[in-house]
Short mmCIF file of C-alpha atoms in Angstrom, two decimals:
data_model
loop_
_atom_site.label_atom_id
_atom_site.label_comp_id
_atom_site.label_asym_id
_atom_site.label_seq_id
_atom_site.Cartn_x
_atom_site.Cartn_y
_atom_site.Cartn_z
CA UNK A 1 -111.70 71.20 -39.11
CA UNK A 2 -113.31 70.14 -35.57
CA UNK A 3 -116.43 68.59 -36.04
CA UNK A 4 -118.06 70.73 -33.21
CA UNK A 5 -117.42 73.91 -34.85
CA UNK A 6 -119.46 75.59 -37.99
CA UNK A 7 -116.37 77.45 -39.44
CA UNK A 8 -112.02 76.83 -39.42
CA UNK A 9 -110.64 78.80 -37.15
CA UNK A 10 -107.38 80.48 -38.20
CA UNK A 11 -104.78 81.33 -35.40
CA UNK A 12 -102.85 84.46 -35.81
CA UNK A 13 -99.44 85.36 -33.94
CA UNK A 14 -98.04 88.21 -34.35
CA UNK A 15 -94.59 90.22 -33.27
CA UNK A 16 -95.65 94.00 -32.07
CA UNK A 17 -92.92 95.13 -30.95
CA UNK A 18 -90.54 94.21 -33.26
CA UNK A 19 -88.59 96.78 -35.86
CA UNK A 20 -89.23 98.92 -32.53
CA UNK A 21 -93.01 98.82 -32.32
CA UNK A 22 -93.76 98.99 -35.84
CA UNK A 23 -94.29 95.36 -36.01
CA UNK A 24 -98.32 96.37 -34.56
CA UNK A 25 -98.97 97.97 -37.94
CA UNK A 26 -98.02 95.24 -39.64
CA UNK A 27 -99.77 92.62 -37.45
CA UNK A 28 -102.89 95.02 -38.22
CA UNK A 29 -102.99 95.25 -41.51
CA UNK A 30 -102.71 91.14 -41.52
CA UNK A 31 -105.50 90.55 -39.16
CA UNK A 32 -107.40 93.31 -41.49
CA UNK A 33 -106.47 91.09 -44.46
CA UNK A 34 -107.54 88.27 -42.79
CA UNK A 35 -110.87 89.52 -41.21
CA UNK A 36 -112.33 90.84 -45.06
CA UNK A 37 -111.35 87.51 -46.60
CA UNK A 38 -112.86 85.27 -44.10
CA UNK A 39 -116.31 87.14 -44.35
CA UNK A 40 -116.10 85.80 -48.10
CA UNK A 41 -114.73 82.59 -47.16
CA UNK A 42 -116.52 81.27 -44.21
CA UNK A 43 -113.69 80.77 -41.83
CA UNK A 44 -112.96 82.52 -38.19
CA UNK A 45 -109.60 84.55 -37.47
CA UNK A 46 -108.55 85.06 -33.76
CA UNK A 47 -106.11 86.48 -32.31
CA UNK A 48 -103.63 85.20 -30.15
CA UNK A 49 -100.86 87.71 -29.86
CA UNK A 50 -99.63 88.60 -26.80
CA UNK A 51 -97.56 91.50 -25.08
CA UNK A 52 -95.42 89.55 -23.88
CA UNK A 53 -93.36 86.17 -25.12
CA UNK A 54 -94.67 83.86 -22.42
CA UNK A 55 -98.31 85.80 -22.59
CA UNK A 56 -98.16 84.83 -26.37
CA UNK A 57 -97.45 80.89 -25.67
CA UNK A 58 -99.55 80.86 -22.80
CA UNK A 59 -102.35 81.93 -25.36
CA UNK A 60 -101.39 79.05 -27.40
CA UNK A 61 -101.17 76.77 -25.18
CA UNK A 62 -104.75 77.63 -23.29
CA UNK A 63 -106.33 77.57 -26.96
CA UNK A 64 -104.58 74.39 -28.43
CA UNK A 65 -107.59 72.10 -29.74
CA UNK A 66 -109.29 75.37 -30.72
CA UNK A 67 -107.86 76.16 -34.05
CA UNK A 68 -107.56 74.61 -37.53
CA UNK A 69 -104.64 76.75 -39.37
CA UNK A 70 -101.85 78.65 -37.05
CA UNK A 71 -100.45 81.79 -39.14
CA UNK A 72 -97.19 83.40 -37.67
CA UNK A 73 -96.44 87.30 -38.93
CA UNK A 74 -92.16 88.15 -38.81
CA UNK A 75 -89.13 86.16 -39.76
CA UNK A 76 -87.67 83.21 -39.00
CA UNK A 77 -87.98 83.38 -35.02
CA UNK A 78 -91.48 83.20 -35.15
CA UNK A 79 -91.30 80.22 -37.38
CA UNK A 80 -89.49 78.59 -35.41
CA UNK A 81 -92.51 79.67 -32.42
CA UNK A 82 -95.18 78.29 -35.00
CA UNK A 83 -92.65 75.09 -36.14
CA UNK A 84 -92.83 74.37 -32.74
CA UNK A 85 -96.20 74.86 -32.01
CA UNK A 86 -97.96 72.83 -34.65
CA UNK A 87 -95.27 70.05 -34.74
CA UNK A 88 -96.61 66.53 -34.91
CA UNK A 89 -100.54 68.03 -35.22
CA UNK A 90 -101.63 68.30 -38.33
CA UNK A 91 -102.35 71.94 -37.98
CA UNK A 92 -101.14 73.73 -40.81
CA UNK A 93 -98.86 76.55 -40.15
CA UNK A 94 -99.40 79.65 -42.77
CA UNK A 95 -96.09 82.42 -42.95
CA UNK A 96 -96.68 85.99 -43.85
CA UNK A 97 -92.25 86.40 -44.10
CA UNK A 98 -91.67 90.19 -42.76
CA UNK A 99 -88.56 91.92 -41.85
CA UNK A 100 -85.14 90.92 -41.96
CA UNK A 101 -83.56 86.95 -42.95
CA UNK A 102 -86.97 84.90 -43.56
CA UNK A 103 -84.95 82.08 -44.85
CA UNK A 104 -87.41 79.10 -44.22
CA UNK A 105 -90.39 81.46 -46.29
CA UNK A 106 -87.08 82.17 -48.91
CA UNK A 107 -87.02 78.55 -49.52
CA UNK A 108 -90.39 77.76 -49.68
CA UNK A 109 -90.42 80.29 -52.51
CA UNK A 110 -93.05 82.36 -50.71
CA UNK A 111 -93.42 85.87 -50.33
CA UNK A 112 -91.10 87.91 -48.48
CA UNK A 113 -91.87 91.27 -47.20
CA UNK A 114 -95.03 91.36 -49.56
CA UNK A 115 -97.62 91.15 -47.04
CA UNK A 116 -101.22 91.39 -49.80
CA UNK A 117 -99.40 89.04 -51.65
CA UNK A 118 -98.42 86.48 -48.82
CA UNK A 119 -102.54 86.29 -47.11
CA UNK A 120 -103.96 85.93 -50.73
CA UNK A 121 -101.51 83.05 -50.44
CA UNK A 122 -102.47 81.44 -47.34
CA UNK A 123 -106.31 82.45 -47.92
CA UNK A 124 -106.12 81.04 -51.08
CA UNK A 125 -104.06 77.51 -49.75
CA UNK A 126 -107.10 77.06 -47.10
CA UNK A 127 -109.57 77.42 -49.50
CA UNK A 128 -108.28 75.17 -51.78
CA UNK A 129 -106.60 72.29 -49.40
CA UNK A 130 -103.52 72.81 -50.66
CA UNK A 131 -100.28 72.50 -48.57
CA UNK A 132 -96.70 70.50 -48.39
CA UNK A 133 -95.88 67.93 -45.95
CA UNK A 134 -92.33 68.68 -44.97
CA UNK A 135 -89.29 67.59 -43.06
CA UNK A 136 -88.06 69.31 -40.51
CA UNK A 137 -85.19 68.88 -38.09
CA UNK A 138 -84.86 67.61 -34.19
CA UNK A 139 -82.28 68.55 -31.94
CA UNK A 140 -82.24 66.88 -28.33
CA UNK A 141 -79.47 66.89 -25.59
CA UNK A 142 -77.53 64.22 -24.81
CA UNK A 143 -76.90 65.08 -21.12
CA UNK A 144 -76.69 68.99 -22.08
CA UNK A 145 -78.34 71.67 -21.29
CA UNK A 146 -79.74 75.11 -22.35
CA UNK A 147 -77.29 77.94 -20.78
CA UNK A 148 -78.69 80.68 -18.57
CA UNK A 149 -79.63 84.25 -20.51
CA UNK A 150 -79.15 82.19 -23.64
CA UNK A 151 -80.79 84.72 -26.19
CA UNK A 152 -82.55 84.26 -30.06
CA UNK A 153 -82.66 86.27 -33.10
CA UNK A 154 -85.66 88.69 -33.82
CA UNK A 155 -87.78 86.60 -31.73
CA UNK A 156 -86.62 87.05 -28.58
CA UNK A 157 -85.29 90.37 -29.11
CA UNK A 158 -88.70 91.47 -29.89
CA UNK A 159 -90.33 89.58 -26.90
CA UNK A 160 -91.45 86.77 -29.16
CA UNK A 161 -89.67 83.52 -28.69
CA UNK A 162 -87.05 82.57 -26.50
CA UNK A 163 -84.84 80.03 -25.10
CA UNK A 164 -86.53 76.89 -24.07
CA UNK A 165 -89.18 76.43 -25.84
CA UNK A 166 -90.18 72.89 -25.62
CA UNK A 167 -91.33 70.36 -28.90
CA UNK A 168 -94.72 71.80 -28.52
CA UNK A 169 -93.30 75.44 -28.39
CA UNK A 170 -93.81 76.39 -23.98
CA UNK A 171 -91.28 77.28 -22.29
CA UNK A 172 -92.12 75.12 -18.67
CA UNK A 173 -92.02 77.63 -15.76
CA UNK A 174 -89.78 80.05 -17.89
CA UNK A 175 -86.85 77.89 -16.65
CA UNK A 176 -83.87 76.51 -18.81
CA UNK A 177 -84.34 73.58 -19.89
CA UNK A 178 -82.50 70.62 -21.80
CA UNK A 179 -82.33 71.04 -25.52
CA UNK A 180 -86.01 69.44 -27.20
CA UNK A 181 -86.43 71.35 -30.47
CA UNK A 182 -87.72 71.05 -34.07
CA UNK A 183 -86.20 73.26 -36.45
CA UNK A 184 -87.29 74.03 -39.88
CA UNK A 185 -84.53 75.91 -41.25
CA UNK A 186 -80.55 74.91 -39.85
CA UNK A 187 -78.71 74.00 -37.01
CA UNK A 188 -75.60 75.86 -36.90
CA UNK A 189 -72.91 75.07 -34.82
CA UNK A 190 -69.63 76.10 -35.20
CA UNK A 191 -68.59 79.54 -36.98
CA UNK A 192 -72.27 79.86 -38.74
CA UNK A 193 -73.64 80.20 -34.75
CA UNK A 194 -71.14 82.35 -34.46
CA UNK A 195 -71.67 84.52 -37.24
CA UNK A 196 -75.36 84.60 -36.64
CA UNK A 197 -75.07 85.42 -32.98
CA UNK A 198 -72.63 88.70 -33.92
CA UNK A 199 -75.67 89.09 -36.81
CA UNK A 200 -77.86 89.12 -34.33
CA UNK A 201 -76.19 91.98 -31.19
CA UNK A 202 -75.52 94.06 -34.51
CA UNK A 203 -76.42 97.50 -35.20
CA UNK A 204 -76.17 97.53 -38.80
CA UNK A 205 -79.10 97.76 -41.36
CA UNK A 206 -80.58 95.22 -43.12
CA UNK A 207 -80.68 91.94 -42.86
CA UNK A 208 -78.64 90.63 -45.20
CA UNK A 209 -76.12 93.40 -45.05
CA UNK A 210 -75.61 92.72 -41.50
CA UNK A 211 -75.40 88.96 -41.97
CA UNK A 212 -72.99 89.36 -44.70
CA UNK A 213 -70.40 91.98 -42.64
CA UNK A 214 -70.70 89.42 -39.75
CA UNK A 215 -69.62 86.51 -41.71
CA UNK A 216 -66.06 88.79 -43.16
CA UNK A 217 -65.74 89.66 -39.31
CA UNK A 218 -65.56 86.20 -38.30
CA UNK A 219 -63.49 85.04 -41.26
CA UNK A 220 -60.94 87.20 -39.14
CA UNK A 221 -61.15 85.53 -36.34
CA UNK A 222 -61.87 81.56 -37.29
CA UNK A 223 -60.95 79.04 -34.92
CA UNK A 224 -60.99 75.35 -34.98
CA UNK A 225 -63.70 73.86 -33.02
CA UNK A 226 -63.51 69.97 -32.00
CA UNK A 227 -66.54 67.78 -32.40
CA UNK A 228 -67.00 64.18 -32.57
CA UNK A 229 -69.83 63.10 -34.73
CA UNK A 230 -71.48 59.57 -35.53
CA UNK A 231 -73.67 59.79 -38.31
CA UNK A 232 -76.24 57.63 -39.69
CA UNK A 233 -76.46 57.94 -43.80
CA UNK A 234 -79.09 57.46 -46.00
CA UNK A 235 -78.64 53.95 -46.08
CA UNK A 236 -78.83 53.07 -42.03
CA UNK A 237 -75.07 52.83 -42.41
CA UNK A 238 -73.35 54.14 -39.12
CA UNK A 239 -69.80 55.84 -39.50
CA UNK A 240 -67.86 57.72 -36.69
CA UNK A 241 -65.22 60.51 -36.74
CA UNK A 242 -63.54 63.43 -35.31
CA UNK A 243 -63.90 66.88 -37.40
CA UNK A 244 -61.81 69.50 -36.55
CA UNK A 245 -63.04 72.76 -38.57
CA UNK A 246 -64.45 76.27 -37.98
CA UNK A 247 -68.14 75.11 -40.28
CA UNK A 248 -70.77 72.87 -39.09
CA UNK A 249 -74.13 72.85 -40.59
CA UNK A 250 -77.05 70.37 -40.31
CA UNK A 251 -79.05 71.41 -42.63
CA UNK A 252 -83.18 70.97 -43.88
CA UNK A 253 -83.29 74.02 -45.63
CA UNK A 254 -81.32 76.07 -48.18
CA UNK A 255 -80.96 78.71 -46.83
CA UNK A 256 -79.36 81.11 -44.24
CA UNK A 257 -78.67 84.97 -43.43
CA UNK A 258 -80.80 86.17 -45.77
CA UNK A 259 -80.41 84.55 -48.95
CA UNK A 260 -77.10 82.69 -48.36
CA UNK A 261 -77.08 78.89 -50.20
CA UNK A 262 -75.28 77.46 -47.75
CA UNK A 263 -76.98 73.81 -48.22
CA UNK A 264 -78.03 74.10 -51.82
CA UNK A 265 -79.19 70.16 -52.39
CA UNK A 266 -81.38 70.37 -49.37
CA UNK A 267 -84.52 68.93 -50.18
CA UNK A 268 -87.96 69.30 -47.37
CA UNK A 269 -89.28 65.75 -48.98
CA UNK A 270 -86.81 64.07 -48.79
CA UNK A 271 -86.76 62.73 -44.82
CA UNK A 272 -82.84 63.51 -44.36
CA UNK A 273 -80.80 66.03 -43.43
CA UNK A 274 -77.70 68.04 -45.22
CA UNK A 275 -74.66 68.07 -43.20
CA UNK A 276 -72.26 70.76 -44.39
CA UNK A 277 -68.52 71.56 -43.17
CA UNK A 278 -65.25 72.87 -43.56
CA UNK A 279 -62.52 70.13 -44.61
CA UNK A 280 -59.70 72.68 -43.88
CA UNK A 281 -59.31 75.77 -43.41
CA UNK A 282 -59.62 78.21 -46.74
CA UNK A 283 -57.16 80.37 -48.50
CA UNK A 284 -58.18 83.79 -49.16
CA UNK A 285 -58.97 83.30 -52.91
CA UNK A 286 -60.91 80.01 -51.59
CA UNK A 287 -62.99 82.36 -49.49
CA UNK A 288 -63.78 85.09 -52.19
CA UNK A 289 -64.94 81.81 -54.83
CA UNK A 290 -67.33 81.04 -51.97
CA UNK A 291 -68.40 84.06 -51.51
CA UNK A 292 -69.10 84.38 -55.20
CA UNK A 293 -70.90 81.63 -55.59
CA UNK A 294 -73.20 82.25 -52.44
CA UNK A 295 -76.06 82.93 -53.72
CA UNK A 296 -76.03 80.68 -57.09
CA UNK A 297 -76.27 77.53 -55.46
CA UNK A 298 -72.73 76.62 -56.50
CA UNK A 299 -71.04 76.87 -53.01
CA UNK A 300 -70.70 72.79 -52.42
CA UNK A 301 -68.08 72.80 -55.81
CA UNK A 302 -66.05 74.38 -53.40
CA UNK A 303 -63.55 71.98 -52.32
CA UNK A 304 -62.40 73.09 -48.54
CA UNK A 305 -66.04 72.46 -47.95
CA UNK A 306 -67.73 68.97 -47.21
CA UNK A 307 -71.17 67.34 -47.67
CA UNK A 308 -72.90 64.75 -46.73
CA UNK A 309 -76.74 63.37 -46.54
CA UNK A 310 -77.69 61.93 -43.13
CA UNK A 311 -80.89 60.62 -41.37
CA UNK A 312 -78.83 61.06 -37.87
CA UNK A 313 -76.16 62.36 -36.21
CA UNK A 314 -74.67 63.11 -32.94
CA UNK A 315 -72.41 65.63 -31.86
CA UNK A 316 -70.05 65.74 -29.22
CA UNK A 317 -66.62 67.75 -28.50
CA UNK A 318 -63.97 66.06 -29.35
CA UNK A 319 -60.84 66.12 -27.26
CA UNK A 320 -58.70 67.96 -30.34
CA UNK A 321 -59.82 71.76 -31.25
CA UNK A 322 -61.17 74.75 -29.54
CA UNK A 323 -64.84 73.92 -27.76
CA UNK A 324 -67.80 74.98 -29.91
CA UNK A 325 -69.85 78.10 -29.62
CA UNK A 326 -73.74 78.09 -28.13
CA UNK A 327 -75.78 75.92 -31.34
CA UNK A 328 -78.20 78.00 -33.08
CA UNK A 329 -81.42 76.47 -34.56
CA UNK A 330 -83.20 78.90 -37.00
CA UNK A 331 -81.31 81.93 -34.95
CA UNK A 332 -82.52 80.56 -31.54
CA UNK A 333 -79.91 79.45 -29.17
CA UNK A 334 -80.97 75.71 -28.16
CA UNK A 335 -77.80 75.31 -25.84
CA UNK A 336 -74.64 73.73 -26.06
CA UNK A 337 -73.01 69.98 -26.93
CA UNK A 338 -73.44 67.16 -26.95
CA UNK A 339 -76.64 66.97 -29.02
CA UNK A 340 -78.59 64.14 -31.27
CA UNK A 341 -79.88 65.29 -34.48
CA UNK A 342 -82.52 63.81 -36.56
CA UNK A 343 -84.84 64.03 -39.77
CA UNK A 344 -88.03 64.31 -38.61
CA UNK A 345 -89.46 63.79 -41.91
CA UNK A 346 -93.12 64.79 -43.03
CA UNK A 347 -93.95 66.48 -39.78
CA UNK A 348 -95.02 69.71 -40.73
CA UNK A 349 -97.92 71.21 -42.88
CA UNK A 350 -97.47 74.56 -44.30
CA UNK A 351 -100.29 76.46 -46.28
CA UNK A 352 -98.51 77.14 -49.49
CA UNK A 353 -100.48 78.04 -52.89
CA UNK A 354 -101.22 75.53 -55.12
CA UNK A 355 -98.97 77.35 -58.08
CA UNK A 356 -95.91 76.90 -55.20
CA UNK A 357 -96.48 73.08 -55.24
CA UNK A 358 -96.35 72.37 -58.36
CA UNK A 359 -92.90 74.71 -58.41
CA UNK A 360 -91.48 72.61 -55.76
CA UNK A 361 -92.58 69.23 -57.83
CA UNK A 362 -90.37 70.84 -60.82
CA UNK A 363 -87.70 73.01 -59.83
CA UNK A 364 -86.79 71.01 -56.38
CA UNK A 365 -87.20 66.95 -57.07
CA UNK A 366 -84.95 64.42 -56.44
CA UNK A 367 -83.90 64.67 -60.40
CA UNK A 368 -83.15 68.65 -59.72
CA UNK A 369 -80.80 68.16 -57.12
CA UNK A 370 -79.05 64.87 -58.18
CA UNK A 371 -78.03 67.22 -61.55
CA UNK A 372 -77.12 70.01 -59.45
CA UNK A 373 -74.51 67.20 -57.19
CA UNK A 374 -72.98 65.94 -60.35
CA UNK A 375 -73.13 69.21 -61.71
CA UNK A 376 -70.10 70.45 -58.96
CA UNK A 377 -68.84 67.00 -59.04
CA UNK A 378 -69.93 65.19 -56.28
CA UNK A 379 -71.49 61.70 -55.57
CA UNK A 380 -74.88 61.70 -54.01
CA UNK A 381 -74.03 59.02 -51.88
CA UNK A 382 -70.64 59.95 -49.85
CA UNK A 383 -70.54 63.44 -50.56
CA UNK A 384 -66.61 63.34 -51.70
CA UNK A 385 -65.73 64.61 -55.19
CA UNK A 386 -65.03 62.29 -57.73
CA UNK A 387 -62.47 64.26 -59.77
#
């Protein structure tokens, strides 16, 4: 907490006119929540929310330096706002997870859609100090830049984050500008972007539903995008290729479209990343097996699909294949190749109850996820199969 001021101050940005305007009601009822606890507690809540996107960053940008905890009310657009915000400060970012995909709060193992539930949470996690240090991702352009009328997921659908925001989460001027962006959750970049742009323009309910009917529409349709990647493992060891393939994922998270375990051995302690792709293209069987085993945290015994751990990498097209789509980070379009990727480990605090801690110390160490690689028959190190 500042030393100049009596009581925390706790941030609060909020989405009104998401779900079509319904998104004030909850913002409300979270600020209400917030507001009777912190007459018990001894901390201040403002209000930051704006009408607008850029009237919303502008307010945290004029009030940076004024608050101790930042809490962000939707789905995984406006963590990526708050990721962006409070990257690099200290300032610990609290999620109440509303609406539709909230894979970052998924993965965290906190509450979804339960909004009591998720302020007792944070409430509680300021009271009692207790939070995670986590990785998170960082895209920058190598030479590239963010397309015109690039558009995001819920964020800036609902007026709430956009194109362009920067590391510390303005967008300068409201202009394009080139890629600079942490992400907490993926970086998608081939049929995944795809997938969770059509996801995104669809009119379909729910969340996962739609995410799910986008992914058998692109199956359809999968081309063979070209990129050239040189990736630095683990180890500091450098190796450079071509892939040619319709999938590829750098992951921190597990998750994506709504419950999907598309990078089950992620890890946010471990300062690396999860790079996941298609080897070839799949058979139909091959496809329904995935499909299967999406949600199980058995997708990588798949064998048309590759893994690999990496502290780096960077992307470019490659001269064979069709050119990738617009990159998605977290459902935010960050612009086109070439990119550079990196773990940017330990860089953000998130409020998360002290009973979610100790899960993550049990269910999600190093141990966990080792037995979960050998498990579908992989080694930890290269990624390749050893059967």
């Amino acid at each position: 907490m500042n030393e100049h001021r009596n009581h925390a101050v706790v941030a609060v940005i909020g989405n009104p006119v998401s779900n079509n305007g319904k998104g004030a009601k909850v913002d409300k009822r979270v600020m209400d929540l917030l507001v009777s606890r912190s007459e018990v507690h001894g901390f201040d809540v403002t209000d930051l929310t704006g009408g607008t996107l850029e009237e919303s960053l502008g307010n945290l940008e004029n009030a940076k330096g004024t608050y101790d905890y930042l809490i962000v009310v939707g789905g995984d657009g406006m963590v990526s706002l708050g990721v962006n915000a409070v990257a690099d400060s200290g300032v610990p970012l609290g999620i109440v997870g509303v609406g539709s995909g909230n894979d970052f709060a998924r993965g965290l193992e906190l509450p979804v859609n339960r909004i009591e539930t998720a302020v007792e949470g944070i409430v509680g996690a300021i009271v009692c100090g207790s939070h995670m240090d986590i990785d998170m991702g960082h895209v920058t352009s190598l030479g590239g830049a963010i397309p015109d009328g690039a558009a995001s997921n819920d964020a800036v659908s609902n007026g709430i984050a956009s194109n362009g925001i920067a590391s510390n989460g303005i967008v300068p001027n409201g202009e394009s500008e080139s890629t600079d962006r942490r992400f907490a959750g993926m970086l998608s970049c081939g049929i995944d972007a795809s997938i969770n742009d059509r996801a995104n323009h669809s009119n379909l309910p729910g969340g996962s539903f739609r995410y799910f009917a986008a992914v058998l529409m692109e199956l359809m349709h999968m081309k063979r995008y070209g990129y050239h990647v040189v990736i630095t493992d683990e180890h500091g060891d450098v190796e450079e290729r071509d892939i040619v393939t319709p999938l590829l994922t750098v992951a921190n998270s597990r998750h994506i479209g709504g419950g999907i375990e598309l990078s089950p051995y992620s890890s946010f302690e471990d300062g690396l990343l999860d790079m996941v792709w298609m080897e070839r293209v799949p058979t139909l069987p091959e496809i329904a097996k995935a499909l299967r085993h999406a949600y199980d945290g058995k997708v990588l015994a798949c064998d048309f699909l590759a893994w690999r751990r990496v502290r780096s990498v960077s992307i470019t097209c490659a001269e064979e294949g069709d050119e990738p789509p617009v990159l998605m980070a977290d459902g935010e379009s960050v612009g086109m190749l070439p990119v550079h990727v990196e773990a940017a480990g330990r860089t953000l605090r998130v409020l998360v109850p002290p009973a979610v801690v100790d899960w993550h110390r049990r269910e999600r160490g190093e141990e966990q996820l080792l037995h979960a690689i050998e498990r579908d028959g992989r080694d930890p190190v290269t990624g390749s199969f050893l059967r």
